[in-house]
Short mmCIF file of N, CA and C and ligand atoms in Angstrom, two decimals:
data_model
loop_
_atom_site.label_atom_id
_atom_site.label_comp_id
_atom_site.label_asym_id
_atom_site.label_seq_id
_atom_site.Cartn_x
_atom_site.Cartn_y
_atom_site.Cartn_z
N MET A 1 78.02 86.18 129.06
CA MET A 1 77.19 86.15 130.26
C MET A 1 77.13 87.54 130.91
N VAL A 2 75.95 87.92 131.34
CA VAL A 2 75.78 89.23 131.97
C VAL A 2 75.87 89.05 133.47
N LYS A 3 76.77 89.79 134.09
CA LYS A 3 76.88 89.73 135.55
C LYS A 3 75.77 90.55 136.18
N ALA A 4 75.28 90.07 137.31
CA ALA A 4 74.16 90.75 137.98
C ALA A 4 74.48 92.20 138.30
N ASN A 5 75.72 92.46 138.70
CA ASN A 5 76.02 93.83 139.13
C ASN A 5 76.25 94.79 137.95
N SER A 6 76.16 94.28 136.74
CA SER A 6 76.28 95.19 135.60
C SER A 6 74.92 95.73 135.17
N ILE A 7 73.85 95.19 135.74
CA ILE A 7 72.52 95.70 135.45
C ILE A 7 72.31 96.99 136.25
N PRO A 8 71.89 98.05 135.58
CA PRO A 8 71.72 99.31 136.33
C PRO A 8 70.80 99.13 137.53
N ARG A 9 71.14 99.79 138.62
CA ARG A 9 70.43 99.64 139.88
C ARG A 9 68.95 100.00 139.73
N VAL A 10 68.67 101.06 139.03
CA VAL A 10 67.28 101.50 138.87
C VAL A 10 66.45 100.39 138.24
N TRP A 11 67.01 99.76 137.26
CA TRP A 11 66.29 98.69 136.59
C TRP A 11 66.02 97.53 137.54
N ARG A 12 67.04 97.16 138.33
CA ARG A 12 66.86 96.05 139.27
C ARG A 12 65.74 96.35 140.25
N GLU A 13 65.74 97.56 140.81
CA GLU A 13 64.71 97.91 141.79
C GLU A 13 63.33 97.90 141.16
N ARG A 14 63.27 98.40 139.94
CA ARG A 14 62.02 98.43 139.21
C ARG A 14 61.47 97.02 139.01
N THR A 15 62.37 96.11 138.69
CA THR A 15 61.96 94.73 138.47
C THR A 15 61.37 94.12 139.73
N ILE A 16 61.99 94.43 140.86
CA ILE A 16 61.51 93.88 142.12
C ILE A 16 60.11 94.42 142.43
N LYS A 17 59.92 95.71 142.23
CA LYS A 17 58.62 96.30 142.53
C LYS A 17 57.52 95.76 141.60
N TYR A 18 57.93 95.42 140.42
CA TYR A 18 57.00 94.90 139.42
C TYR A 18 56.42 93.55 139.81
N ARG A 19 57.14 92.83 140.62
CA ARG A 19 56.67 91.48 140.96
C ARG A 19 55.39 91.56 141.77
N LEU A 20 54.56 90.60 141.52
CA LEU A 20 53.30 90.53 142.24
C LEU A 20 53.51 89.53 143.37
N ILE A 21 53.80 90.05 144.56
CA ILE A 21 54.05 89.15 145.68
C ILE A 21 52.80 89.02 146.52
N GLY A 22 52.31 87.81 146.58
CA GLY A 22 51.10 87.56 147.34
C GLY A 22 51.42 86.59 148.47
N GLY A 23 50.35 86.13 149.13
CA GLY A 23 50.53 85.16 150.20
C GLY A 23 49.87 83.85 149.81
N LYS A 24 50.42 82.77 150.34
CA LYS A 24 49.78 81.48 150.14
C LYS A 24 49.70 80.77 151.47
N CYS A 25 48.50 80.27 151.77
CA CYS A 25 48.26 79.60 153.04
C CYS A 25 48.81 78.18 152.97
N LYS A 26 49.66 77.85 153.96
CA LYS A 26 50.23 76.50 153.96
C LYS A 26 49.21 75.46 154.40
N LYS A 27 48.17 75.91 155.05
CA LYS A 27 47.18 74.98 155.60
C LYS A 27 46.14 74.59 154.54
N CYS A 28 45.49 75.61 153.92
CA CYS A 28 44.40 75.27 152.99
C CYS A 28 44.79 75.51 151.53
N GLY A 29 45.94 76.14 151.29
CA GLY A 29 46.42 76.30 149.92
C GLY A 29 45.90 77.51 149.19
N LYS A 30 45.08 78.33 149.85
CA LYS A 30 44.55 79.52 149.16
C LYS A 30 45.67 80.54 148.95
N SER A 31 45.69 81.13 147.74
CA SER A 31 46.65 82.22 147.52
C SER A 31 45.88 83.51 147.31
N PHE A 32 46.49 84.61 147.71
CA PHE A 32 45.78 85.88 147.69
C PHE A 32 46.75 87.03 147.50
N TYR A 33 46.21 88.18 147.11
CA TYR A 33 46.98 89.39 146.91
C TYR A 33 46.15 90.57 147.35
N PRO A 34 46.66 91.56 148.04
CA PRO A 34 48.05 91.64 148.51
C PRO A 34 48.35 90.69 149.67
N PHE A 35 49.63 90.59 150.00
CA PHE A 35 50.07 89.71 151.07
C PHE A 35 49.42 90.10 152.39
N ARG A 36 48.97 89.09 153.13
CA ARG A 36 48.43 89.30 154.48
C ARG A 36 48.99 88.22 155.39
N ARG A 37 48.98 88.48 156.67
CA ARG A 37 49.56 87.50 157.61
C ARG A 37 48.56 86.41 158.00
N ILE A 38 47.28 86.67 157.75
CA ILE A 38 46.26 85.70 158.14
C ILE A 38 45.47 85.28 156.90
N CYS A 39 45.25 83.98 156.77
CA CYS A 39 44.53 83.47 155.61
C CYS A 39 43.07 83.94 155.63
N PRO A 40 42.59 84.57 154.54
CA PRO A 40 41.20 85.03 154.51
C PRO A 40 40.20 83.89 154.46
N ARG A 41 40.64 82.68 154.12
CA ARG A 41 39.70 81.56 154.04
C ARG A 41 39.61 80.79 155.34
N CYS A 42 40.77 80.41 155.91
CA CYS A 42 40.71 79.52 157.08
C CYS A 42 41.27 80.13 158.36
N GLY A 43 41.84 81.34 158.27
CA GLY A 43 42.33 82.01 159.47
C GLY A 43 43.70 81.54 159.94
N SER A 44 44.34 80.65 159.19
CA SER A 44 45.67 80.17 159.55
C SER A 44 46.67 81.31 159.47
N GLU A 45 47.71 81.24 160.32
CA GLU A 45 48.76 82.26 160.26
C GLU A 45 50.02 81.71 159.60
N GLU A 46 49.91 80.53 159.04
CA GLU A 46 51.06 79.96 158.34
C GLU A 46 51.00 80.37 156.87
N ILE A 47 51.53 81.55 156.61
CA ILE A 47 51.45 82.12 155.27
C ILE A 47 52.85 82.25 154.69
N GLU A 48 53.00 81.83 153.46
CA GLU A 48 54.30 82.04 152.81
C GLU A 48 54.13 83.02 151.65
N GLU A 49 55.24 83.70 151.32
CA GLU A 49 55.23 84.64 150.20
C GLU A 49 55.35 83.88 148.90
N VAL A 50 54.54 84.24 147.94
CA VAL A 50 54.65 83.61 146.62
C VAL A 50 54.65 84.69 145.54
N HIS A 51 55.33 84.41 144.46
CA HIS A 51 55.29 85.29 143.30
C HIS A 51 54.14 84.85 142.43
N LEU A 52 53.18 85.74 142.27
CA LEU A 52 51.99 85.38 141.49
C LEU A 52 52.23 85.68 140.02
N PRO A 53 51.53 84.97 139.13
CA PRO A 53 51.66 85.28 137.71
C PRO A 53 51.15 86.69 137.45
N ARG A 54 51.74 87.36 136.48
CA ARG A 54 51.35 88.75 136.21
C ARG A 54 50.26 88.84 135.16
N GLU A 55 49.82 87.71 134.67
CA GLU A 55 48.80 87.73 133.64
C GLU A 55 47.55 87.01 134.09
N GLY A 56 46.43 87.46 133.56
CA GLY A 56 45.18 86.81 133.92
C GLY A 56 44.05 87.33 133.05
N LYS A 57 42.84 87.13 133.55
CA LYS A 57 41.64 87.52 132.82
C LYS A 57 40.82 88.47 133.67
N LEU A 58 40.20 89.44 133.03
CA LEU A 58 39.31 90.34 133.74
C LEU A 58 37.95 89.67 133.88
N LEU A 59 37.54 89.40 135.13
CA LEU A 59 36.26 88.71 135.33
C LEU A 59 35.09 89.69 135.34
N TYR A 60 35.22 90.70 136.16
CA TYR A 60 34.16 91.72 136.26
C TYR A 60 34.82 93.07 136.40
N TYR A 61 34.11 94.11 136.05
CA TYR A 61 34.64 95.44 136.34
C TYR A 61 33.51 96.41 136.58
N THR A 62 33.87 97.52 137.19
CA THR A 62 32.88 98.55 137.43
C THR A 62 33.57 99.91 137.28
N VAL A 63 32.81 100.90 136.84
CA VAL A 63 33.38 102.24 136.68
C VAL A 63 33.03 103.04 137.93
N ILE A 64 34.07 103.57 138.58
CA ILE A 64 33.87 104.35 139.79
C ILE A 64 33.74 105.82 139.41
N ARG A 65 32.54 106.37 139.65
CA ARG A 65 32.33 107.77 139.30
C ARG A 65 32.32 108.67 140.52
N ALA A 66 32.04 108.09 141.68
CA ALA A 66 32.01 108.87 142.92
C ALA A 66 32.93 108.20 143.95
N PRO A 67 34.23 108.38 143.80
CA PRO A 67 35.19 107.68 144.67
C PRO A 67 35.35 108.36 146.02
N PRO A 68 36.09 107.72 146.95
CA PRO A 68 36.43 108.37 148.22
C PRO A 68 37.16 109.69 147.92
N SER A 69 37.06 110.67 148.81
CA SER A 69 37.54 112.02 148.52
C SER A 69 38.99 112.08 148.05
N ASP A 70 39.85 111.20 148.57
CA ASP A 70 41.26 111.21 148.17
C ASP A 70 41.46 110.92 146.69
N PHE A 71 40.47 110.27 146.08
CA PHE A 71 40.64 109.84 144.71
C PHE A 71 39.76 110.61 143.73
N GLU A 72 39.06 111.64 144.26
CA GLU A 72 38.09 112.37 143.44
C GLU A 72 38.64 112.86 142.10
N GLU A 73 39.86 113.39 142.14
CA GLU A 73 40.40 113.99 140.91
C GLU A 73 40.69 112.95 139.84
N TYR A 74 40.67 111.68 140.20
CA TYR A 74 40.97 110.64 139.21
C TYR A 74 39.71 110.01 138.60
N ALA A 75 38.55 110.38 139.11
CA ALA A 75 37.31 109.80 138.63
C ALA A 75 36.98 110.31 137.22
N PRO A 76 36.29 109.55 136.38
CA PRO A 76 35.94 108.16 136.67
C PRO A 76 37.13 107.24 136.40
N TYR A 77 37.19 106.14 137.15
CA TYR A 77 38.21 105.14 136.87
C TYR A 77 37.60 103.76 137.00
N VAL A 78 38.33 102.77 136.54
CA VAL A 78 37.78 101.42 136.45
C VAL A 78 38.44 100.52 137.48
N VAL A 79 37.63 99.77 138.20
CA VAL A 79 38.13 98.79 139.15
C VAL A 79 37.58 97.43 138.74
N GLY A 80 38.40 96.41 138.82
CA GLY A 80 37.92 95.10 138.40
C GLY A 80 38.47 93.96 139.23
N ILE A 81 37.87 92.80 139.03
CA ILE A 81 38.38 91.57 139.63
C ILE A 81 39.12 90.82 138.52
N VAL A 82 40.39 90.56 138.77
CA VAL A 82 41.21 89.85 137.81
C VAL A 82 41.49 88.45 138.36
N GLU A 83 41.31 87.46 137.51
CA GLU A 83 41.71 86.11 137.91
C GLU A 83 43.05 85.80 137.26
N LEU A 84 44.08 85.67 138.08
CA LEU A 84 45.42 85.38 137.58
C LEU A 84 45.49 83.95 137.06
N LYS A 85 46.57 83.66 136.33
CA LYS A 85 46.67 82.33 135.71
C LYS A 85 46.67 81.17 136.69
N ASP A 86 47.03 81.44 137.95
CA ASP A 86 47.00 80.36 138.95
C ASP A 86 45.68 80.34 139.72
N GLY A 87 44.72 81.19 139.31
CA GLY A 87 43.41 81.17 139.94
C GLY A 87 43.22 82.20 141.04
N THR A 88 44.29 82.88 141.43
CA THR A 88 44.17 83.91 142.46
C THR A 88 43.36 85.08 141.94
N ARG A 89 42.41 85.54 142.75
CA ARG A 89 41.60 86.69 142.34
C ARG A 89 42.09 87.96 143.01
N VAL A 90 42.24 89.00 142.22
CA VAL A 90 42.80 90.25 142.69
C VAL A 90 41.85 91.39 142.36
N LEU A 91 41.57 92.23 143.36
CA LEU A 91 40.78 93.44 143.12
C LEU A 91 41.78 94.55 142.79
N ALA A 92 41.66 95.15 141.63
CA ALA A 92 42.66 96.15 141.24
C ALA A 92 42.07 97.16 140.28
N GLN A 93 42.78 98.27 140.17
CA GLN A 93 42.39 99.28 139.20
C GLN A 93 42.82 98.81 137.81
N ILE A 94 41.96 99.06 136.84
CA ILE A 94 42.25 98.69 135.45
C ILE A 94 42.62 99.98 134.72
N THR A 95 43.77 99.96 134.05
CA THR A 95 44.27 101.20 133.47
C THR A 95 44.44 101.06 131.96
N ASP A 96 44.71 102.18 131.31
CA ASP A 96 44.93 102.22 129.85
C ASP A 96 43.70 101.72 129.09
N VAL A 97 42.51 102.05 129.58
CA VAL A 97 41.31 101.59 128.90
C VAL A 97 40.36 102.74 128.59
N VAL A 98 39.62 102.56 127.53
CA VAL A 98 38.50 103.44 127.25
C VAL A 98 37.32 102.66 127.82
N GLU A 99 36.67 103.23 128.84
CA GLU A 99 35.73 102.42 129.62
C GLU A 99 34.63 101.73 128.81
N ASP A 100 34.11 102.40 127.76
CA ASP A 100 33.02 101.74 127.04
C ASP A 100 33.53 100.73 126.01
N GLN A 101 34.86 100.58 125.92
CA GLN A 101 35.39 99.55 125.01
C GLN A 101 35.90 98.34 125.78
N LEU A 102 35.79 98.39 127.09
CA LEU A 102 36.30 97.31 127.92
C LEU A 102 35.28 96.16 127.94
N GLU A 103 35.80 94.93 127.94
CA GLU A 103 34.91 93.78 128.00
C GLU A 103 35.34 92.82 129.08
N GLU A 104 34.38 92.20 129.72
CA GLU A 104 34.71 91.16 130.69
C GLU A 104 35.28 89.97 129.93
N GLY A 105 36.28 89.33 130.53
CA GLY A 105 36.87 88.17 129.88
C GLY A 105 38.14 88.46 129.11
N VAL A 106 38.51 89.74 128.96
CA VAL A 106 39.73 90.05 128.21
C VAL A 106 40.97 89.66 129.02
N ASP A 107 42.05 89.36 128.29
CA ASP A 107 43.33 89.06 128.93
C ASP A 107 43.96 90.36 129.41
N VAL A 108 44.47 90.31 130.63
CA VAL A 108 45.11 91.51 131.20
C VAL A 108 46.48 91.15 131.76
N GLU A 109 47.30 92.18 131.95
CA GLU A 109 48.60 91.98 132.57
C GLU A 109 48.86 93.08 133.59
N ALA A 110 49.68 92.76 134.60
CA ALA A 110 49.98 93.71 135.65
C ALA A 110 51.00 94.72 135.16
N VAL A 111 50.78 95.97 135.52
CA VAL A 111 51.76 97.02 135.24
C VAL A 111 51.94 97.85 136.52
N PHE A 112 53.08 98.50 136.61
CA PHE A 112 53.40 99.29 137.78
C PHE A 112 53.09 100.74 137.46
N ARG A 113 52.15 101.33 138.18
CA ARG A 113 51.68 102.67 137.82
C ARG A 113 51.49 103.56 139.03
N LYS A 114 51.43 104.84 138.73
CA LYS A 114 51.13 105.81 139.78
C LYS A 114 49.70 105.63 140.26
N TYR A 115 49.51 105.63 141.57
CA TYR A 115 48.18 105.53 142.15
C TYR A 115 47.58 106.90 142.37
N ARG A 116 48.32 107.71 143.08
CA ARG A 116 47.81 109.05 143.38
C ARG A 116 48.93 109.91 143.93
N GLU A 117 48.72 111.21 143.88
CA GLU A 117 49.64 112.16 144.51
C GLU A 117 48.95 112.69 145.74
N GLN A 118 49.71 112.85 146.80
CA GLN A 118 49.10 113.30 148.05
C GLN A 118 49.43 114.74 148.35
N GLY A 119 48.41 115.54 148.40
CA GLY A 119 48.51 116.91 148.91
C GLY A 119 49.66 117.73 148.37
N LYS A 120 50.03 118.73 149.17
CA LYS A 120 51.04 119.70 148.74
C LYS A 120 52.43 119.10 148.69
N GLU A 121 52.69 118.12 149.53
CA GLU A 121 54.03 117.52 149.56
C GLU A 121 54.30 116.77 148.26
N GLY A 122 53.23 116.45 147.55
CA GLY A 122 53.42 115.77 146.28
C GLY A 122 53.98 114.37 146.42
N ILE A 123 53.67 113.70 147.51
CA ILE A 123 54.10 112.32 147.66
C ILE A 123 53.33 111.47 146.65
N ILE A 124 54.06 110.70 145.90
CA ILE A 124 53.41 109.90 144.87
C ILE A 124 53.46 108.43 145.26
N GLU A 125 52.30 107.81 145.24
CA GLU A 125 52.25 106.38 145.56
C GLU A 125 52.17 105.58 144.28
N TYR A 126 52.91 104.50 144.26
CA TYR A 126 52.87 103.62 143.10
C TYR A 126 52.32 102.27 143.50
N GLY A 127 51.77 101.58 142.55
CA GLY A 127 51.25 100.26 142.85
C GLY A 127 50.93 99.51 141.57
N ILE A 128 50.41 98.31 141.78
CA ILE A 128 50.08 97.45 140.66
C ILE A 128 48.69 97.78 140.12
N LYS A 129 48.61 97.92 138.82
CA LYS A 129 47.32 98.01 138.14
C LYS A 129 47.34 97.00 137.03
N PHE A 130 46.19 96.78 136.41
CA PHE A 130 46.16 95.84 135.27
C PHE A 130 45.71 96.57 134.02
N ARG A 131 46.20 96.13 132.89
CA ARG A 131 45.77 96.71 131.62
C ARG A 131 45.52 95.58 130.62
N PRO A 132 44.63 95.81 129.66
CA PRO A 132 44.37 94.78 128.65
C PRO A 132 45.66 94.48 127.88
N LYS A 133 45.88 93.20 127.60
CA LYS A 133 47.06 92.82 126.83
C LYS A 133 46.82 93.17 125.37
N THR A 134 47.89 93.64 124.74
CA THR A 134 47.73 94.03 123.34
C THR A 134 48.32 92.95 122.44
ZN1 ZN B 1 44.02 78.97 154.72
#
């Protein structure tokens, strides 16, 4: 048996960040990502945290060629709507793709990736993106 404290700390933290934590409305049952305090469907504030499935299907996508100025150096990039296995729809960047080989309907999975670097301080933001399953 492996004791929890024998797992390297870096790995544990990485695992936590990898989780897709969304919100679920206790009133109408809608689940969404990212987590918000107010339900986008019914306006209820009774929201609980849920772990969403990391796999789903790419419903639609679009190639962003003229992004907001903060993201200019990353253009072109792909943004899509992913439907997770529980039906939750997520707007996210699609990564590891050759844009003209991407197809709607492919199976995708969440990965933890760099979003962008900010200015001279070099602050790097990380977040969830999706990539086609191989
Ligand atoms: Zn609701």
